Coordinates of C-alpha atoms in Angstrom, one line a residue:
X1405 CA -114.5 62.5 95.8
X1406 CA -111.2 62.8 97.6
X1407 CA -110.0 66.0 99.3
X1408 CA -106.7 66.6 101.0
X1409 CA -106.4 69.5 103.4
X1410 CA -103.2 70.6 105.1
X1411 CA -101.7 73.4 107.1
X1412 CA -98.1 74.5 107.5
X1413 CA -98.5 76.7 110.6
X1414 CA -97.4 75.6 114.1
X1415 CA -98.8 72.1 114.7
X1416 CA -99.0 71.5 111.0
X1417 CA -101.0 68.6 109.8
X1418 CA -103.1 66.9 107.1
X1419 CA -106.6 65.5 106.7
X1420 CA -108.0 63.3 104.0
X1421 CA -111.7 63.0 103.1
X1422 CA -113.1 60.3 100.8
X1423 CA -116.8 60.7 99.9
X1424 CA -118.6 60.8 103.3
X1425 CA -115.7 59.7 105.5
X1426 CA -112.7 61.2 107.2
X1427 CA -110.2 58.4 106.4
X1428 CA -107.1 60.0 107.9
X1429 CA -106.0 63.0 110.0
X1430 CA -102.8 63.6 111.8
X1431 CA -100.2 66.2 112.8
X1432 CA -96.6 66.4 111.8
X1433 CA -95.3 66.5 115.4
X1434 CA -96.1 62.8 115.7
X1435 CA -93.7 62.0 112.9
X1436 CA -90.9 64.5 113.6
X1437 CA -91.2 64.0 117.3
X1438 CA -91.0 67.8 117.8
X1439 CA -93.9 69.3 119.6
X1440 CA -96.0 71.7 117.6
X1441 CA -93.9 71.1 114.5
X1442 CA -94.4 73.7 111.8
X1443 CA -93.7 73.6 108.1
X1444 CA -94.9 71.3 105.4
X1445 CA -96.2 68.1 107.1
X1446 CA -94.2 65.7 105.0
X1447 CA -94.4 62.8 107.4
X1448 CA -98.2 63.1 107.9
X1449 CA -98.6 63.5 104.1
X1450 CA -96.7 60.3 103.4
X1451 CA -98.9 58.4 105.9
X1452 CA -102.0 59.9 104.4
X1453 CA -101.0 58.9 100.9
X1454 CA -100.4 55.4 102.1
X1455 CA -104.1 55.3 103.2
X1456 CA -105.1 56.5 99.7
X1457 CA -103.1 53.7 98.1
X1458 CA -102.8 55.5 94.7
X1459 CA -106.3 56.8 94.4
X1460 CA -106.6 60.1 92.5
X1461 CA -107.1 63.2 94.5
X1462 CA -109.7 65.7 93.4
X1463 CA -109.1 68.7 95.7
X1464 CA -106.0 69.9 97.6
X1465 CA -106.5 72.8 99.9
X1466 CA -104.4 74.7 102.5
X1467 CA -105.3 77.3 105.2
X1468 CA -104.0 80.8 104.7
X1469 CA -105.4 83.1 102.0
X1470 CA -103.0 85.9 102.8
X1471 CA -100.3 84.6 105.1
X1472 CA -98.3 81.5 104.3
X1473 CA -96.9 80.2 107.5
X1474 CA -93.2 79.5 107.4
X1475 CA -92.3 78.3 110.9
X1476 CA -92.4 80.0 114.3
X1477 CA -89.7 79.4 116.8
X1478 CA -91.5 81.7 119.2
X1479 CA -95.2 81.5 118.8
X1480 CA -97.0 84.9 119.2
X1481 CA -93.8 86.9 118.9
X1482 CA -93.2 87.5 122.5
X1483 CA -89.6 86.6 123.0
X1484 CA -86.8 89.1 122.9
X1485 CA -85.5 87.9 119.5
X1486 CA -88.7 88.9 117.7
X1487 CA -88.8 90.1 114.1
X1488 CA -88.6 93.8 113.0
X1489 CA -92.3 93.9 112.2
X1490 CA -93.1 92.6 115.7
X1491 CA -91.0 95.3 117.2
X1492 CA -92.9 97.9 115.1
X1493 CA -96.2 96.5 116.2
X1494 CA -95.2 97.0 119.8
X1495 CA -95.7 100.7 119.3
X1496 CA -99.3 101.2 120.4
X1497 CA -100.1 103.8 117.8
X1498 CA -98.6 101.8 114.9
X1499 CA -99.9 98.5 116.3
X1500 CA -103.4 99.7 116.7
X1501 CA -103.5 101.2 113.2
X1502 CA -102.2 98.1 111.4
X1503 CA -103.8 95.2 113.4
X1504 CA -106.4 97.1 115.4
X1505 CA -108.6 98.5 112.6
X1506 CA -110.4 96.8 109.7
X1507 CA -108.7 98.9 107.1
X1508 CA -105.3 98.3 108.8
X1509 CA -105.9 94.5 108.7
X1510 CA -106.6 94.7 105.0
X1511 CA -103.3 96.6 104.4
X1512 CA -101.5 94.1 106.7
X1513 CA -103.0 91.2 104.8
X1514 CA -101.7 92.6 101.5
X1515 CA -98.3 92.9 103.1
X1516 CA -98.5 89.4 104.4
X1517 CA -99.4 88.1 101.0
X1518 CA -96.4 89.8 99.4
X1519 CA -93.9 89.0 102.1
X1520 CA -94.7 85.2 102.2
X1521 CA -94.8 84.5 98.5
X1522 CA -91.6 82.5 98.6
X1523 CA -93.1 80.3 101.3
X1524 CA -96.3 80.0 99.3
X1525 CA -94.3 78.9 96.3
X1526 CA -92.5 76.4 98.5
X1527 CA -95.7 74.9 99.9
X1528 CA -97.1 74.7 96.3
X1529 CA -94.0 72.8 95.2
X1530 CA -94.2 70.5 98.2
X1531 CA -97.9 69.9 97.4
X1532 CA -97.1 69.1 93.8
X1533 CA -94.2 66.8 94.7
X1534 CA -95.7 65.0 97.6
X1535 CA -99.5 65.1 97.2
X1536 CA -100.5 65.6 93.6
X1537 CA -100.7 68.0 90.6
X1538 CA -104.2 69.2 91.4
X1539 CA -104.5 72.9 91.8
X1540 CA -103.8 74.1 95.3
X1541 CA -106.6 76.1 96.9
X1542 CA -106.4 78.5 99.8
X1543 CA -108.9 79.3 102.5
X1544 CA -109.2 81.9 105.2
X1545 CA -107.5 80.9 108.5
X1546 CA -110.4 81.7 110.8
X1547 CA -113.1 80.3 108.4
X1548 CA -111.1 77.1 108.4
X1549 CA -111.2 77.1 112.2
X1550 CA -115.0 77.6 112.1
X1551 CA -115.5 74.9 109.6
X1552 CA -113.5 72.4 111.7
X1553 CA -116.3 72.6 114.2
X1554 CA -119.5 73.4 112.4
X1555 CA -118.9 71.2 109.3
X1556 CA -117.6 68.4 111.5
X1557 CA -120.4 68.1 113.9
X1558 CA -123.3 69.4 111.7
X1559 CA -125.9 69.3 114.5
X1560 CA -128.1 71.9 112.8
X1561 CA -128.1 75.7 112.3
X1562 CA -126.2 77.7 114.9
X1563 CA -123.6 80.3 115.7
X1564 CA -119.9 79.8 115.0
X1565 CA -117.2 81.6 117.0
X1566 CA -113.4 81.3 116.5
X1567 CA -110.8 82.7 118.9
X1568 CA -107.1 82.4 118.8
X1569 CA -104.0 84.5 119.4
X1570 CA -103.6 85.7 115.9
X1571 CA -104.2 84.4 112.4
X1572 CA -103.9 86.4 109.2
X1573 CA -104.3 89.6 111.2
X1574 CA -107.4 88.5 113.1
X1575 CA -108.0 87.0 116.5
X1576 CA -111.6 86.1 116.0
X1577 CA -114.4 85.6 113.5
X1578 CA -118.1 85.4 114.0
X1579 CA -120.0 83.2 111.5
X1580 CA -123.4 81.6 111.1
X1581 CA -124.1 78.0 110.1
X1582 CA -127.3 77.3 108.3
X1583 CA -126.9 73.5 108.6
X1584 CA -125.0 73.2 105.3
X1585 CA -122.7 76.3 104.9
X1586 CA -120.9 78.8 107.1
X1587 CA -121.2 82.5 106.3
X1588 CA -119.2 85.4 107.6
X1589 CA -120.7 88.0 109.9
X1590 CA -117.9 89.9 111.5
X1591 CA -114.3 89.8 112.6
X1592 CA -112.0 91.1 115.3
X1593 CA -108.5 92.5 114.5
X1594 CA -105.7 90.8 116.4
X1595 CA -104.8 93.9 118.4
X1596 CA -107.8 93.1 120.6
X1597 CA -106.7 89.5 121.1
X1598 CA -107.7 87.8 124.4
X1599 CA -105.5 84.8 123.2
X1600 CA -102.4 87.0 123.0
X1601 CA -103.2 88.4 126.5
X1602 CA -103.5 84.9 127.9
X1603 CA -100.3 83.8 126.1
X1604 CA -98.4 86.8 127.5
X1605 CA -99.6 85.9 131.1
X1606 CA -98.5 82.3 130.4
X1607 CA -95.0 83.6 129.6
X1608 CA -95.1 86.0 132.6
X1609 CA -95.8 83.1 134.9
X1610 CA -92.7 81.3 133.6
X1611 CA -94.4 78.7 131.3
X1612 CA -93.6 77.9 127.7
X1613 CA -95.8 78.6 124.6
X1614 CA -98.3 75.9 124.4
X1615 CA -98.5 75.4 128.2
X1616 CA -101.5 77.7 128.7
X1617 CA -103.3 74.8 130.3
X1618 CA -101.0 75.2 133.3
X1619 CA -102.4 78.7 133.8
X1620 CA -106.0 77.3 133.7
X1621 CA -105.0 74.7 136.3
X1622 CA -103.2 77.2 138.5
X1623 CA -106.3 79.5 138.5
X1624 CA -108.2 77.3 140.9
X1625 CA -105.4 77.9 143.5
X1626 CA -105.9 81.7 143.5
X1627 CA -108.4 84.5 144.1
X1628 CA -109.7 86.0 140.9
X1629 CA -111.0 89.2 142.5
X1630 CA -107.5 90.4 143.5
X1631 CA -106.1 90.9 140.0
X1632 CA -109.2 91.0 137.8
X1633 CA -109.5 94.8 137.8
X1634 CA -106.0 95.0 136.3
X1635 CA -107.0 92.9 133.3
X1636 CA -110.2 94.8 132.9
X1637 CA -108.3 98.0 132.7
X1638 CA -106.0 96.7 129.9
X1639 CA -108.4 94.8 127.6
X1640 CA -112.0 93.9 128.2
X1641 CA -115.6 93.8 127.0
X1642 CA -116.6 97.4 126.1
X1643 CA -120.2 98.0 126.9
X1644 CA -120.6 101.0 124.6
X1645 CA -118.9 99.4 121.6
X1646 CA -120.3 95.9 122.3
X1647 CA -117.0 94.2 121.6
X1648 CA -113.7 93.2 123.3
X1649 CA -111.5 96.3 123.3
X1650 CA -107.8 96.6 123.9
X1651 CA -107.6 99.8 125.9
X1652 CA -104.0 100.1 126.9
X1653 CA -102.0 97.0 126.1
X1654 CA -99.2 96.9 123.5
X1655 CA -98.8 94.1 121.1
X1656 CA -96.3 91.3 121.6
X1657 CA -93.2 91.2 123.9
X1658 CA -93.7 94.7 125.4
X1659 CA -97.1 93.5 126.8
X1660 CA -95.2 91.3 129.2
X1661 CA -93.3 94.4 130.5
X1662 CA -96.7 96.1 131.1
X1663 CA -98.1 93.1 132.8
X1664 CA -95.0 92.7 135.0
X1665 CA -95.4 96.3 136.2
X1666 CA -99.2 96.1 136.7
X1667 CA -99.2 92.7 138.4
X1668 CA -96.1 92.9 140.5
X1669 CA -98.0 92.8 143.8
X1670 CA -100.0 89.7 143.1
X1671 CA -99.1 86.0 143.5
X1672 CA -98.9 83.7 140.5
X1673 CA -102.0 81.9 141.6
X1674 CA -104.0 85.1 141.8
X1675 CA -102.7 86.3 138.4
X1676 CA -103.8 83.0 136.9
X1677 CA -107.2 83.2 138.6
X1678 CA -107.6 86.8 137.4
X1679 CA -106.8 86.2 133.8
X1680 CA -109.0 83.1 133.7
X1681 CA -112.0 84.9 135.1
X1682 CA -111.4 87.8 132.8
X1683 CA -111.2 85.5 129.7
X1684 CA -114.5 83.8 130.7
X1685 CA -116.4 87.0 131.4
X1686 CA -115.2 88.6 128.1
X1687 CA -116.0 85.7 125.9
X1688 CA -119.4 85.1 127.6
X1689 CA -120.2 88.7 126.9
X1690 CA -119.2 88.4 123.2
X1691 CA -121.4 85.3 122.7
X1692 CA -124.3 86.9 124.5
X1693 CA -124.1 89.7 121.9
X1694 CA -123.8 87.2 119.1
X1695 CA -127.0 85.4 120.3
X1696 CA -128.8 88.7 120.7
X1697 CA -127.9 89.9 117.2
X1698 CA -129.4 86.7 115.7
X1699 CA -132.3 85.7 118.0
X1700 CA -133.9 83.4 115.5
X1701 CA -130.8 81.2 115.3
X1702 CA -130.8 78.3 117.8
X1703 CA -128.6 78.7 120.8
X1704 CA -126.2 76.1 119.4
X1705 CA -122.6 77.3 119.4
X1706 CA -119.7 75.8 117.4
X1707 CA -116.3 76.9 118.5
X1708 CA -112.7 76.4 117.4
X1709 CA -109.3 78.2 117.7
X1710 CA -106.6 77.8 120.3
X1711 CA -108.5 79.7 123.0
X1712 CA -111.0 76.9 123.2
X1713 CA -108.4 74.5 124.5
X1714 CA -109.3 76.2 127.7
X1715 CA -111.7 73.6 129.2
X1716 CA -112.9 75.9 132.0
X1717 CA -114.0 78.5 129.5
X1718 CA -115.9 75.9 127.5
X1719 CA -117.8 74.8 130.6
X1720 CA -118.7 78.4 131.5
X1721 CA -120.0 79.0 127.9
X1722 CA -122.2 76.0 128.0
X1723 CA -123.6 76.4 131.5
X1724 CA -123.9 80.2 131.8
X1725 CA -125.5 80.7 128.4
X1726 CA -127.5 77.4 128.4
X1727 CA -126.1 76.8 125.0
X1728 CA -125.5 73.5 123.1
X1729 CA -121.8 73.7 122.7
X1730 CA -119.6 71.8 120.2
X1731 CA -115.8 72.3 120.5
X1732 CA -113.6 71.1 117.6
X1733 CA -111.6 68.3 119.2
X1734 CA -108.4 69.5 117.5
X1735 CA -109.3 73.1 118.3
X1736 CA -106.0 74.8 117.7
X1737 CA -104.0 75.2 114.5
X1738 CA -103.6 71.4 114.4
X1739 CA -107.2 71.2 113.1
X1740 CA -106.8 73.7 110.3
X1741 CA -106.1 71.1 107.6
X1742 CA -109.3 69.3 108.5
X1743 CA -111.3 72.6 108.5
X1744 CA -109.8 73.5 105.1
X1745 CA -110.8 70.1 103.7
X1746 CA -114.3 70.3 105.0
X1747 CA -114.8 73.7 103.4
X1748 CA -113.8 72.4 100.0
X1749 CA -115.3 68.9 100.0
X1750 CA -118.5 68.7 98.0
X1751 CA -120.5 66.5 100.5
X1752 CA -121.0 66.2 104.2
X1753 CA -118.8 63.8 106.2
X1754 CA -119.8 61.3 108.9
X1755 CA -117.9 62.1 112.0
X1756 CA -117.9 59.0 114.2
X1757 CA -114.5 58.7 115.7
X1758 CA -111.3 60.6 116.4
X1759 CA -109.2 57.5 115.9
X1760 CA -107.9 58.7 112.5
X1761 CA -104.2 58.3 112.6
X1762 CA -101.7 55.5 112.2
X1763 CA -102.0 52.0 113.7
X1764 CA -99.6 51.5 116.6
X1765 CA -98.3 48.1 115.5
X1766 CA -96.0 46.1 117.8
X1767 CA -92.7 46.7 119.4
X1768 CA -89.9 45.4 117.2
X1769 CA -88.0 42.3 118.2
X1770 CA -84.8 44.2 117.9
X1771 CA -85.8 46.8 120.5
X1772 CA -87.0 44.1 122.9
X1773 CA -83.8 42.1 122.5
X1774 CA -81.6 45.1 123.0
X1775 CA -83.6 46.6 125.8
X1776 CA -81.7 47.6 129.0
X1777 CA -84.6 46.5 131.0
X1778 CA -85.7 42.9 131.2
X1779 CA -89.3 42.5 130.1
X1780 CA -91.7 39.6 130.0
X1781 CA -93.8 39.5 126.8
X1782 CA -97.2 37.9 126.4
X1783 CA -99.6 37.9 123.5
X1784 CA -102.3 40.4 124.6
X1785 CA -104.9 39.9 121.8
X1786 CA -108.0 41.7 123.1
X1787 CA -107.4 40.9 126.8
X1788 CA -108.4 44.2 128.3
X1789 CA -109.6 42.2 131.3
X1790 CA -105.9 41.4 132.0
X1791 CA -105.2 45.2 131.8
X1792 CA -108.0 45.8 134.3
X1793 CA -106.4 43.2 136.7
X1794 CA -103.0 45.0 136.3
X1795 CA -104.6 48.3 137.2
X1796 CA -106.6 46.8 140.1
X1797 CA -103.4 45.5 141.6
X1798 CA -101.9 49.0 141.6
X1799 CA -99.9 48.9 138.4
X1800 CA -99.7 51.9 136.1
X1801 CA -100.2 50.8 132.5
X1802 CA -99.5 52.4 129.1
X1803 CA -101.6 51.7 126.0
X1804 CA -100.4 52.1 122.4
X1805 CA -102.8 50.1 120.3
X1806 CA -105.3 50.7 117.4
X1807 CA -105.3 53.9 115.4
X1808 CA -103.9 57.1 116.9
X1809 CA -106.2 59.9 118.1
X1810 CA -106.4 63.1 116.1
X1811 CA -105.8 66.1 118.3
X1812 CA -104.1 67.0 121.6
X1813 CA -106.1 64.5 123.8
X1814 CA -105.3 60.9 124.4
X1815 CA -108.6 59.0 124.3
X1816 CA -107.5 55.5 125.2
X1817 CA -105.4 54.4 122.3
X1818 CA -102.3 56.4 123.3
X1819 CA -103.0 56.7 127.0
X1820 CA -101.5 56.0 130.5
X1821 CA -104.1 54.5 132.8
X1822 CA -104.1 54.2 136.6
X1823 CA -106.3 54.0 139.6
X1824 CA -108.0 57.2 140.6
X1825 CA -108.6 56.6 144.3
X1826 CA -105.3 57.9 145.6
X1827 CA -104.5 61.6 145.0
X1828 CA -100.7 61.0 145.4
X1829 CA -100.7 59.2 142.1
X1830 CA -100.8 62.6 140.4
X1831 CA -97.4 63.5 141.9
X1832 CA -96.0 60.0 141.1
X1833 CA -97.0 60.3 137.5
X1834 CA -95.8 63.9 137.2
X1835 CA -92.4 62.8 138.5
X1836 CA -92.2 59.9 136.1
X1837 CA -93.3 61.9 133.1
X1838 CA -91.2 65.0 134.0
X1839 CA -94.4 67.1 134.2
X1840 CA -95.4 70.0 136.4
X1841 CA -99.2 70.3 136.5
X1842 CA -101.6 72.3 138.7
X1843 CA -104.7 70.4 137.5
X1844 CA -105.2 66.7 138.3
X1845 CA -105.2 64.1 135.5
X1846 CA -108.4 63.5 133.6
X1847 CA -110.8 60.7 134.4
X1848 CA -112.1 58.2 131.9
X1849 CA -115.5 56.6 132.5
X1850 CA -118.1 54.5 130.6
X1851 CA -121.1 56.4 129.3
X1852 CA -123.4 54.1 131.4
X1853 CA -121.6 55.2 134.6
X1854 CA -120.8 58.8 133.8
X1855 CA -123.8 60.4 135.6
X1856 CA -122.8 58.6 138.8
X1857 CA -119.6 60.5 139.0
X1858 CA -120.1 63.7 137.1
X1859 CA -122.7 66.4 136.6
X1860 CA -123.2 66.4 132.8
X1861 CA -125.1 69.5 131.6
X1862 CA -124.6 68.6 128.0
X1863 CA -125.2 65.5 126.0
X1864 CA -122.8 62.6 126.3
X1865 CA -121.2 63.4 122.9
X1866 CA -119.9 66.7 124.2
X1867 CA -117.8 64.8 126.8
X1868 CA -116.3 62.2 124.6
X1869 CA -113.2 64.2 123.6
X1870 CA -112.1 65.9 126.8
X1871 CA -112.9 69.4 125.6
X1872 CA -114.8 70.7 128.7
X1873 CA -115.0 70.3 132.5
X1874 CA -117.9 69.6 134.7
X1875 CA -118.7 69.3 138.4
X1876 CA -118.0 66.1 140.1
X1877 CA -120.5 64.3 142.3
X1878 CA -120.0 63.5 145.9
X1879 CA -119.3 59.9 144.9
X1880 CA -116.4 61.0 142.7
X1881 CA -115.0 63.3 145.3
X1882 CA -115.1 60.5 147.8
X1883 CA -113.8 57.6 145.7
X1884 CA -111.9 59.2 142.8
X1885 CA -110.1 62.1 144.4
X1886 CA -107.1 61.9 142.1
X1887 CA -109.2 63.2 139.2
X1888 CA -111.1 66.0 141.0
X1889 CA -109.7 69.5 141.0
X1890 CA -109.7 71.9 144.0
X1891 CA -112.8 73.6 142.7
X1892 CA -114.7 70.3 142.4
X1893 CA -114.4 70.0 138.6
X1894 CA -113.0 67.3 136.4
X1895 CA -112.4 66.9 132.7
X1896 CA -113.9 63.5 131.9
X1897 CA -113.6 61.4 128.8
X1898 CA -116.9 59.6 128.5
X1899 CA -116.4 56.4 126.4
X1900 CA -119.0 54.3 124.7
X1901 CA -118.6 50.6 123.7
X1902 CA -119.2 51.7 120.1
X1903 CA -116.3 54.2 120.1
X1904 CA -113.7 52.2 122.0
X1905 CA -114.7 48.6 122.8
X1906 CA -111.3 47.7 124.2
X1907 CA -111.3 50.5 126.8
X1908 CA -115.0 50.0 127.5
X1909 CA -114.3 46.4 128.4
X1910 CA -111.3 47.3 130.6
X1911 CA -113.4 49.8 132.5
X1912 CA -116.2 47.1 132.9
X1913 CA -113.8 44.6 134.3
X1914 CA -112.1 47.1 136.6
X1915 CA -115.5 48.1 138.0
X1916 CA -116.3 44.5 138.6
X1917 CA -113.0 44.0 140.5
X1918 CA -113.0 47.2 142.6
X1919 CA -116.5 48.7 142.5
X1920 CA -115.1 51.9 140.9
X1921 CA -116.0 52.9 137.4
X1922 CA -113.3 55.6 136.9
X1923 CA -109.6 55.5 135.9
X1924 CA -107.0 58.2 135.4
X1925 CA -106.3 58.8 131.7
X1926 CA -103.4 60.9 130.7
X1927 CA -101.6 61.2 127.4
X1928 CA -98.8 58.8 126.7
X1929 CA -95.8 61.1 126.4
X1930 CA -92.9 62.5 128.3
X1931 CA -93.1 66.2 129.1
X1932 CA -92.4 68.4 126.1
X1933 CA -92.6 65.5 123.7
X1934 CA -95.5 64.7 121.4
X1935 CA -97.9 61.8 122.2
X1936 CA -96.4 58.5 121.0
X1937 CA -97.4 57.4 117.5
X1938 CA -96.0 53.9 117.1
X1939 CA -95.4 51.0 119.5
X1940 CA -91.7 51.6 119.2
X1941 CA -92.2 55.2 120.3
X1942 CA -94.3 53.9 123.1
X1943 CA -91.6 51.4 124.2
X1944 CA -89.0 54.2 124.5
X1945 CA -91.3 56.3 126.6
X1946 CA -92.4 53.3 128.7
X1947 CA -88.7 52.7 129.6
X1948 CA -88.0 56.4 130.3
X1949 CA -91.1 56.8 132.5
X1950 CA -90.5 53.5 134.3
X1951 CA -94.1 52.5 134.0
X1952 CA -95.2 49.0 134.9
X1953 CA -96.9 47.4 131.9
X1954 CA -97.2 48.3 128.2
X1955 CA -100.0 47.1 126.0
X1956 CA -99.6 47.2 122.3
X1957 CA -101.6 45.7 119.4
X1958 CA -100.7 42.2 120.3
X1959 CA -98.2 42.4 123.2
X1960 CA -98.2 42.8 127.0
X1961 CA -94.8 43.9 128.1
X1962 CA -94.0 44.1 131.7
X1963 CA -91.0 44.7 133.9
X1964 CA -89.6 41.7 135.7

């Protein structure tokens, strides 16, 4: 049985399931080289079909029962050049009626279905032309989100929660997982979206869509108590209604104007701290009610949707609720193709790795010969011990080898690695990669060393994909200060020998040489570019960032 799932929304992508395996999953941005690329994922589809090598496809499925995405130059419609509908929704009365009530959402969904028929026809034609003639099925946006976690991990019955900015008129769904299927319980109209609020604050603070992680990092620099009351006045958990309620905030662009007025007296750091604390408190309250409503269901929580890219929120959920938490590794819309496929596939899949994309290959001889920088080239084979020596001597290395990771996190196959014992390396890397970050880079550590450096409240598996933070130990704060945030937290990737033997050996050799078991791991990309896909992509970024050494499938390329 072969199922192909795809999505055409922002960060469009495709996933292929064959019998009990995920044989391929990737996002279009890696092919177009445009971050969060929307539209039909033609590059990713072509790569997926190469993996299938002509095998017949049984199911083709796409997310979006009512709304067929057709591109979004401004996600969440909060720029001044928004559409006419977005302007109408900014009227509080109209907005609350259409995307603030269950009846209004149904009316809006009918309108979406009619308005996007031409795009639906386009995607159907693309599917027929590029994937196959099998009938194209459609699944609910938020149910696909939920499936991308529950049906991926399958750790037993539990609760499922989705949270994003907006998807088909909703910002959230509550579902239950019986160990085999997900069932719908309730939903939250997009008018009450915590994701839209966080996105509006992100824009208010001067960041671009997709840079909400900067707000999360900045939050540790501020005092949450100063601005928290403002956010609670606008949208918060309503004790009487037992739900998150938008009390006085308009939809879309006009919300920024309201926030500018209400938050004018506060610093950017205090605003970030306030909205972060507000998000955490509201979502914790929502999950507490979810647990209370279904007390016989284990306290196991599967989550997906762009809001759960917020690693501080995920830690709060796991620790405050003493819940077993599973976060979809590609938690935003980039994971919808996989969720759609999992919903349609007729058997469970074995999730054992996120290395589901293309092989990196080697840098072409032409690029090396015409390079403006002289490089020495050596056959690297599996010599991760040489990479460890490079890092031990203070070099910053880039890695593009093996299959590419699926999702927004680099997990060792498309990574930049460096020593973690000098905090100044963060500024050095930010300058080279043209980044501005308020959170230190993430650490990577072997599973057998993880508890020495980090306080892990969940199982090792929950820390393999960089989806949550945890507290650092005194040893980490003393010896790996470059990966520890102001609040003492870190976002570790815990790596096992089974998952990534090359990186595991590198960490082993580095620890032998230095006594330290932790390295910096940041994604291999220049700011505002997608993570590199091929060795040739990697070589271009290697030159731009002026890094020291590049390791590809069978090459070690260094500056001379």
